[in-house]
Amino acid sequence: MRAVQILRRIYARDFSFCKTKILTRFLSSSTNIEAWTDHFNSPTPEFDWQYLCDDANLKEIEQNIMDRKGIGDIYKVRSLWKSYQRETNVSLKESLLQQLNTAASELPNRTSPSSPIGSEEFAECKGLYGTKRDFTFKPQSVTEIGQRLNLLRISDVGHTTGPRTYYFLSDFAKLEQALIRYTLDNLLPRGFTLVTVPDILSASVIEACGFKTTGDRNQVYKLDSYNHSNLCLAGTSEMSLAGLFMNEMCTNLPKKVCAVSHCFRAEVSSTEEEQGIYRVHQFTKVEMFSVAQRGQGDYLLQEFLEIEKQLFLNLGLHFRVLEMPTHELGAPAYRKFDIETWIPSKQFWGEISSASNCTDYQSRRLNIKYQEVGKEDTLHVETVNGTACAVPRLMMAIVENYQQEDGSVAVPEALKQYMSGQTHLQRAPVKGKMKFVQGKHSR
């Protein structure tokens, strides 16, 4: 049968020419041509109006807002809710509902009783791990080591990427891949499913996860609105993995997934400690994510935290675990832990990982639910996330803590098998400095 005839039959939804049921099913579900160009429609949020609008909870909600940097207006939410209940005009009622959802979206999640109140200096140290190395020489920074060994380029990159970016060369690039493989080999046996995620997401998915895409305080890169309607670059695969479960009725909980992805962040810093590869616009990260039944979130948060601790202990790092205070939780987190490692060159604690329980904050905005056995009612899942490997910062910690007095850098024992048994990073041959000149050509 000629291709033109086949296409005509497909458009007419005539699949009599198919030889298998599988092909028929595929074609019949894939021929809605208009759906290919439809704009993304995000779910309508399902907030806990009974809790938010109960007078008995008003002081508690107001205090929580103040503890979380004062962002959100519960009085505006309650006023709009009352107006919405009274309104009878259909179009006005719809407009009020949109305003109500917008106002409710500004409210932060509830806060765990275990979270300290206040700003970053009130973080509580929950433990020190590993051994702090005692140097007999002045340690160099990862930037100095990388450039001396011709393994890192952070200067002269403006012609391709701009500031706060980098090139890993030779053994630095190998070390990056070793870290990723090491991390996955530790996650997959623990019940995680590996997922490849998109780097481009709808702004509404990012907003539903609790990250702003508009205003002066957001760190999200947005694509050109002329060619791409409301699309952004993902700041973390937590966003993409949450979007994977959108509109899903989940079974067999908890589900644990992980992803290796690029992360894009339009953040800046003027502090000396955060120069080099510590705070950059694009980096690779291995993220853990889970959806769970109500009440399982804190259990999974502790599981993620233990995984992170074991990963870093096996790499021989010295680090501390912090219970983060309310100002550092962001909007979605109910409870959060950060892990900071000691950076010898700058003599400071640098964050290498975090883990958060977001309870039902994200699932109420993304319509992720489950049904308890024997019950008709559906409930929103709890979501938990954790950083298993933020490549540049782990690279920074490893290279600086494994540097030797003779200028070499040892490979951690746990990573040698992923670098063909290599014991030290090797200096890459210098091939000469590139020089860019303006070409002359005839018109």
Coordinates of C-alpha atoms in Angstrom, one line a residue:
M1 CA 0.0 0.0 0.0
R2 CA 1.3 3.4 -0.9
A3 CA 2.4 5.8 1.8
V4 CA -0.2 8.4 0.7
Q5 CA -3.0 5.9 1.0
I6 CA -1.8 4.8 4.5
L7 CA -1.8 8.4 5.7
R8 CA -5.3 9.1 4.3
R9 CA -6.6 6.0 6.2
I10 CA -4.8 7.1 9.4
Y11 CA -6.4 10.5 9.3
A12 CA -9.8 8.9 8.6
R13 CA -9.1 6.6 11.6
D14 CA -9.3 3.5 9.4
F15 CA -6.8 1.0 10.7
S16 CA -8.1 -2.1 8.8
F17 CA -4.7 -2.3 7.0
C18 CA -2.9 -3.0 10.3
K19 CA -1.7 -6.6 10.8
T20 CA -1.4 -6.4 14.6
K21 CA -3.5 -5.2 17.5
I22 CA -0.5 -3.4 19.0
L23 CA 0.0 -1.3 15.9
T24 CA -3.7 -0.5 15.8
R25 CA -3.7 0.6 19.4
F26 CA -0.6 2.8 18.9
L27 CA -2.0 4.5 15.8
S28 CA -5.4 5.1 17.3
S29 CA -3.9 6.8 20.3
S30 CA -1.4 8.9 18.4
T31 CA -3.5 10.5 15.6
N32 CA -4.8 13.5 17.5
I33 CA -2.7 15.9 15.5
E34 CA -4.0 19.0 17.4
A35 CA -2.7 17.6 20.6
W36 CA 0.8 17.9 19.4
T37 CA 0.7 21.6 19.4
D38 CA -1.6 22.2 22.4
H39 CA -0.3 24.5 25.1
F40 CA 0.5 22.8 28.4
N41 CA -2.4 22.9 30.8
S42 CA -1.3 22.6 34.4
P43 CA -3.6 21.0 37.0
T44 CA -5.8 23.2 39.2
P45 CA -4.3 23.3 42.7
E46 CA -6.2 21.5 45.4
F47 CA -5.5 23.4 48.6
D48 CA -6.6 22.4 52.1
W49 CA -9.3 25.0 52.3
Q50 CA -10.7 23.4 55.5
Y51 CA -7.4 24.0 57.3
L52 CA -6.7 27.4 55.7
C53 CA -10.1 28.9 56.4
D54 CA -10.8 27.5 59.9
D55 CA -10.6 30.3 62.4
A56 CA -9.0 27.9 64.9
N57 CA -5.9 27.7 62.7
L58 CA -5.5 31.4 61.9
K59 CA -2.9 32.3 64.5
E60 CA -0.9 29.1 63.7
I61 CA -0.8 29.9 60.0
E62 CA 0.0 33.6 60.7
Q63 CA 2.9 32.6 62.9
N64 CA 4.2 30.1 60.4
I65 CA 4.2 32.8 57.7
M66 CA 6.2 35.1 60.0
D67 CA 8.7 32.3 60.8
R68 CA 9.1 31.7 57.0
K69 CA 10.3 35.2 56.1
G70 CA 6.8 36.7 56.1
I71 CA 5.9 35.7 52.6
G72 CA 2.2 35.1 52.0
D73 CA -1.1 36.7 53.2
I74 CA -3.5 34.4 55.0
Y75 CA -6.0 37.3 55.5
K76 CA -6.2 37.9 51.8
V77 CA -6.8 34.2 51.2
R78 CA -9.6 34.1 53.7
S79 CA -11.2 37.2 52.3
L80 CA -11.1 35.9 48.8
W81 CA -12.5 32.6 50.0
K82 CA -15.5 34.3 51.6
S83 CA -16.1 36.3 48.5
Y84 CA -15.9 33.2 46.4
Q85 CA -18.4 31.4 48.6
R86 CA -20.9 34.3 48.3
E87 CA -20.6 35.0 44.6
T88 CA -23.3 33.6 42.3
N89 CA -22.2 35.0 38.9
V90 CA -20.3 32.3 37.1
S91 CA -17.7 34.5 35.4
L92 CA -17.0 36.5 38.5
K93 CA -16.8 33.3 40.6
E94 CA -14.2 31.9 38.1
S95 CA -12.2 35.1 38.4
L96 CA -12.3 35.0 42.2
L97 CA -11.2 31.3 42.1
Q98 CA -8.1 32.3 40.1
Q99 CA -7.3 35.1 42.5
L100 CA -7.8 32.7 45.4
N101 CA -5.5 30.1 44.0
T102 CA -2.8 32.7 43.3
A103 CA -3.0 34.0 46.8
A104 CA -3.0 30.5 48.4
S105 CA 0.0 29.6 46.2
E106 CA 2.1 32.3 48.0
L107 CA 1.6 30.6 51.4
P108 CA 4.5 28.4 52.6
N109 CA 4.2 24.8 53.6
R110 CA 3.7 24.0 57.3
T111 CA 6.9 23.7 59.3
S112 CA 8.2 20.7 61.3
P113 CA 8.3 21.2 65.1
S114 CA 12.0 20.0 64.7
S115 CA 13.0 22.9 62.5
P116 CA 14.8 25.8 64.3
I117 CA 13.2 29.2 64.0
G118 CA 15.0 32.0 62.3
S119 CA 17.8 32.7 59.9
E120 CA 20.8 30.6 58.8
E121 CA 22.9 31.2 61.9
F122 CA 20.3 29.2 63.9
A123 CA 20.9 26.0 62.0
E124 CA 21.5 23.1 64.4
C125 CA 24.5 20.8 63.8
K126 CA 23.3 17.2 64.1
G127 CA 26.7 15.6 63.7
L128 CA 30.2 15.7 62.5
Y129 CA 31.5 12.9 60.2
G130 CA 34.8 11.9 58.8
T131 CA 38.2 13.2 59.8
K132 CA 39.4 16.7 59.1
R133 CA 42.8 16.5 57.3
D134 CA 45.7 18.1 59.0
F135 CA 47.8 19.6 56.2
T136 CA 51.6 20.0 56.6
F137 CA 51.6 22.5 53.7
K138 CA 49.4 25.3 52.5
P139 CA 46.6 23.7 50.5
Q140 CA 45.7 25.1 47.1
S141 CA 42.2 25.7 45.8
V142 CA 40.6 23.5 43.2
T143 CA 41.0 26.4 40.7
E144 CA 44.8 26.6 41.3
I145 CA 45.2 22.8 41.1
G146 CA 43.0 22.4 38.0
Q147 CA 44.7 25.2 36.1
R148 CA 48.2 24.0 37.1
L149 CA 47.4 20.5 35.9
N150 CA 45.6 21.8 32.8
L151 CA 42.4 20.0 33.9
L152 CA 40.1 23.0 34.5
R153 CA 39.3 26.1 32.5
I154 CA 37.3 28.8 34.0
S155 CA 39.0 31.8 32.3
D156 CA 38.9 32.7 28.6
V157 CA 35.5 31.0 28.3
G158 CA 33.5 34.1 27.5
H159 CA 33.6 33.3 23.7
T160 CA 31.5 30.2 24.4
T161 CA 29.6 30.3 27.7
G162 CA 30.3 33.5 29.7
P163 CA 31.1 33.9 33.4
R164 CA 30.4 31.3 36.1
T165 CA 30.9 28.4 33.8
Y166 CA 33.8 25.9 33.3
Y167 CA 35.4 23.2 31.2
F168 CA 36.5 20.0 32.9
L169 CA 39.4 18.5 30.9
S170 CA 41.0 15.0 30.8
D171 CA 41.2 13.6 34.3
F172 CA 38.8 16.1 35.8
A173 CA 36.2 15.0 33.2
K174 CA 37.0 11.4 34.0
L175 CA 36.6 12.1 37.7
E176 CA 33.2 13.7 37.1
Q177 CA 32.0 10.5 35.3
A178 CA 33.4 8.4 38.0
L179 CA 31.4 10.3 40.6
I180 CA 28.2 9.8 38.7
R181 CA 28.8 6.1 38.2
Y182 CA 29.8 5.6 41.8
T183 CA 26.6 7.4 43.0
L184 CA 24.3 5.4 40.7
D185 CA 25.9 2.2 41.7
N186 CA 25.0 3.0 45.3
L187 CA 21.4 4.2 44.6
L188 CA 20.0 1.6 42.2
P189 CA 20.5 -1.4 44.6
R190 CA 18.5 0.6 47.1
G191 CA 15.3 0.5 45.0
F192 CA 15.7 3.7 42.9
T193 CA 14.6 3.7 39.3
L194 CA 16.9 5.7 37.0
V195 CA 15.1 8.3 34.9
T196 CA 16.3 10.5 32.1
V197 CA 14.6 13.9 32.5
P198 CA 14.0 16.9 30.2
D199 CA 16.0 20.1 30.9
I200 CA 13.2 22.3 29.6
L201 CA 10.0 22.5 31.6
S202 CA 6.8 24.5 31.7
A203 CA 7.0 27.4 34.1
S204 CA 3.8 26.2 35.8
V205 CA 5.5 22.9 36.8
I206 CA 8.5 24.8 38.3
E207 CA 6.1 27.1 40.2
A208 CA 4.1 24.1 41.4
C209 CA 7.3 22.7 42.9
G210 CA 7.7 25.9 44.9
F211 CA 10.3 27.9 42.8
K212 CA 9.5 31.3 41.4
T213 CA 10.0 31.9 37.7
T214 CA 9.1 35.7 37.7
G215 CA 10.2 38.6 39.8
D216 CA 13.6 39.8 40.9
R217 CA 14.2 37.0 43.4
N218 CA 13.9 34.0 41.0
Q219 CA 17.0 32.1 39.8
V220 CA 15.2 30.5 36.7
Y221 CA 16.3 30.9 33.1
K222 CA 13.3 31.5 30.8
L223 CA 13.4 30.7 27.1
D224 CA 12.5 33.3 24.5
S225 CA 8.8 33.9 24.9
Y226 CA 8.4 34.7 21.2
N227 CA 9.4 31.2 20.1
H228 CA 8.6 29.2 23.3
S229 CA 5.5 29.8 25.3
N230 CA 6.3 30.0 29.1
L231 CA 9.2 27.5 29.1
C232 CA 12.2 27.5 31.4
L233 CA 15.4 25.6 32.0
A234 CA 15.2 23.2 35.0
G235 CA 17.1 24.4 38.1
T236 CA 17.1 20.8 39.4
S237 CA 15.7 17.5 38.3
E238 CA 13.5 17.5 41.4
M239 CA 11.2 19.7 39.2
S240 CA 11.3 17.3 36.3
L241 CA 10.8 14.2 38.5
A242 CA 7.9 15.8 40.2
G243 CA 6.4 16.6 36.8
L244 CA 6.8 12.9 35.9
F245 CA 4.1 12.0 38.5
M246 CA 1.8 14.9 37.6
N247 CA -1.9 13.9 37.4
E248 CA -1.0 10.3 38.5
M249 CA -2.9 8.1 40.9
C250 CA 0.0 6.3 42.5
T251 CA 0.1 2.7 43.7
N252 CA 2.7 0.6 45.4
L253 CA 4.1 3.5 47.4
P254 CA 6.7 4.7 48.1
K255 CA 8.2 5.1 44.6
K256 CA 11.9 6.2 44.5
V257 CA 13.4 7.6 41.4
C258 CA 16.8 9.2 40.6
A259 CA 18.1 11.2 37.7
V260 CA 21.4 12.5 36.3
S261 CA 20.7 15.9 34.8
H262 CA 22.0 19.4 34.0
C263 CA 20.9 22.1 36.4
F264 CA 20.6 25.8 35.3
R265 CA 20.6 28.6 37.8
A266 CA 20.8 32.4 37.2
E267 CA 22.4 33.0 40.6
V268 CA 25.2 35.3 41.5
S269 CA 27.6 35.7 44.5
S270 CA 30.2 38.2 45.4
T271 CA 31.9 36.2 48.2
E272 CA 35.4 35.0 47.7
E273 CA 34.6 31.5 49.0
E274 CA 32.0 30.9 46.3
Q275 CA 34.2 31.8 43.3
G276 CA 35.6 29.3 40.9
I277 CA 33.3 26.2 40.5
Y278 CA 31.4 26.5 43.8
R279 CA 28.5 28.6 42.4
V280 CA 28.0 28.3 38.7
H281 CA 25.2 28.8 36.1
Q282 CA 25.2 25.2 34.9
F283 CA 26.3 21.9 36.5
T284 CA 25.5 18.2 36.7
K285 CA 23.7 16.6 39.6
V286 CA 22.4 13.2 40.6
E287 CA 19.1 13.8 42.4
M288 CA 16.9 11.5 44.5
F289 CA 13.1 11.9 44.5
S290 CA 10.3 10.0 46.1
V291 CA 6.5 10.0 46.3
A292 CA 5.0 8.4 49.4
Q293 CA 1.9 7.9 51.5
R294 CA 0.9 10.4 54.1
G295 CA 3.2 10.1 57.1
Q296 CA 6.0 8.4 55.2
G297 CA 7.8 11.6 54.3
D298 CA 10.0 12.0 57.4
Y299 CA 11.0 8.3 57.3
L300 CA 12.1 8.7 53.7
L301 CA 13.9 12.0 54.5
Q302 CA 16.0 10.1 57.1
E303 CA 16.6 7.4 54.5
F304 CA 17.8 9.9 51.9
L305 CA 20.0 11.6 54.6
E306 CA 21.6 8.3 55.5
I307 CA 22.4 7.6 51.9
E308 CA 24.0 10.9 51.5
K309 CA 26.1 10.5 54.6
Q310 CA 27.3 7.0 53.5
L311 CA 28.2 8.3 50.0
F312 CA 30.4 11.1 51.5
L313 CA 31.9 8.9 54.2
N314 CA 33.0 6.4 51.5
L315 CA 34.7 9.3 49.7
G316 CA 36.7 10.2 52.8
L317 CA 35.2 13.6 53.3
H318 CA 34.9 15.6 56.5
F319 CA 31.4 17.0 56.8
R320 CA 28.6 18.1 59.1
V321 CA 24.8 17.7 59.0
L322 CA 22.7 20.7 59.7
E323 CA 19.0 20.9 60.6
M324 CA 18.0 24.0 58.6
P325 CA 16.0 26.8 60.2
T326 CA 12.7 28.2 58.9
H327 CA 14.3 31.1 56.8
E328 CA 16.2 28.5 54.8
L329 CA 13.4 26.1 54.0
G330 CA 12.0 27.9 51.0
A331 CA 8.3 27.7 50.3
P332 CA 7.9 23.9 49.7
A333 CA 9.9 22.3 52.4
Y334 CA 8.4 21.1 55.7
R335 CA 11.8 20.0 57.0
K336 CA 15.3 20.2 55.5
F337 CA 18.8 19.0 56.2
D338 CA 21.9 20.4 54.6
I339 CA 25.3 18.7 54.4
E340 CA 28.4 20.9 54.4
T341 CA 32.0 19.7 53.9
W342 CA 35.2 21.4 54.9
I343 CA 37.0 23.3 52.1
P344 CA 40.6 23.6 53.2
S345 CA 41.9 26.2 50.7
K346 CA 39.3 28.8 51.8
Q347 CA 38.8 27.5 55.4
F348 CA 35.0 27.3 55.2
W349 CA 32.1 24.9 55.3
G350 CA 30.6 24.5 51.8
E351 CA 27.2 23.0 51.1
I352 CA 27.4 19.8 49.0
S353 CA 24.0 18.3 49.6
S354 CA 20.5 18.8 51.0
A355 CA 17.4 16.7 51.6
S356 CA 13.8 17.9 52.1
N357 CA 10.4 16.6 53.0
C358 CA 7.9 18.7 51.2
T359 CA 4.8 16.8 52.5
D360 CA 1.8 17.5 50.2
Y361 CA 2.9 21.0 49.1
Q362 CA 4.0 19.9 45.6
S363 CA 1.4 17.1 45.1
R364 CA -1.5 19.5 45.8
R365 CA -0.3 21.7 43.0
L366 CA 0.6 18.8 40.6
N367 CA -2.4 16.5 41.3
I368 CA -0.4 13.5 42.5
K369 CA -2.6 11.2 44.6
Y370 CA -3.0 7.7 46.0
Q371 CA -5.9 5.7 47.4
E372 CA -5.7 3.9 50.7
V373 CA -6.6 0.2 50.6
G374 CA -10.3 -0.3 51.3
K375 CA -11.1 3.4 51.1
E376 CA -12.8 5.4 48.4
D377 CA -11.3 8.8 49.3
T378 CA -8.0 9.8 47.6
L379 CA -5.2 11.6 49.3
H380 CA -2.2 13.7 48.1
V381 CA 1.2 12.0 48.3
E382 CA 4.1 13.4 50.2
T383 CA 7.3 14.2 48.1
V384 CA 10.8 14.0 49.3
N385 CA 14.0 15.0 47.5
G386 CA 17.7 14.8 48.2
T387 CA 21.0 15.6 46.4
A388 CA 23.2 12.5 46.0
C389 CA 25.9 14.2 44.0
A390 CA 26.4 17.8 43.0
V391 CA 29.4 17.4 40.8
P392 CA 31.3 20.7 40.9
R393 CA 31.1 21.0 44.7
L394 CA 32.1 17.3 45.3
M395 CA 34.9 17.8 42.8
M396 CA 36.0 20.8 44.7
A397 CA 36.0 18.9 48.0
I398 CA 37.7 15.8 46.7
V399 CA 40.5 17.6 44.7
E400 CA 41.4 19.9 47.6
N401 CA 41.3 17.3 50.3
Y402 CA 43.2 14.7 48.3
Q403 CA 46.0 17.0 47.1
Q404 CA 49.5 16.0 47.9
E405 CA 52.6 18.1 48.9
D406 CA 54.3 17.2 45.6
G407 CA 51.5 18.8 43.7
S408 CA 49.7 15.6 42.7
V409 CA 46.1 14.7 43.5
A410 CA 45.2 11.2 44.8
V411 CA 42.0 9.4 43.6
P412 CA 39.7 8.3 46.5
E413 CA 39.7 4.6 47.0
A414 CA 36.0 4.4 46.2
L415 CA 36.5 5.9 42.8
K416 CA 39.5 4.0 41.5
Q417 CA 37.4 1.2 40.0
Y418 CA 35.6 3.9 37.9
M419 CA 38.9 5.3 36.7
S420 CA 40.5 2.0 35.5
G421 CA 42.5 1.7 38.7
Q422 CA 44.1 5.1 38.3
T423 CA 45.6 6.2 41.6
H424 CA 46.4 9.9 40.9
L425 CA 45.1 12.6 38.5
Q426 CA 47.5 13.1 35.6
R427 CA 48.5 16.5 34.2
A428 CA 47.0 17.0 30.8
P429 CA 49.4 18.0 28.0
V430 CA 49.2 21.7 27.1
K431 CA 48.3 22.1 23.5
G432 CA 48.7 25.8 23.4
K433 CA 46.5 28.7 24.1
M434 CA 43.7 29.4 21.6
K435 CA 43.7 32.7 20.0
F436 CA 40.5 34.1 18.3
V437 CA 41.0 36.6 15.5
Q438 CA 38.5 38.3 13.3
G439 CA 38.5 36.7 9.9
K440 CA 38.7 38.6 6.6
H441 CA 36.7 37.6 3.7
S442 CA 35.3 39.1 0.5
R443 CA 31.7 40.1 0.3

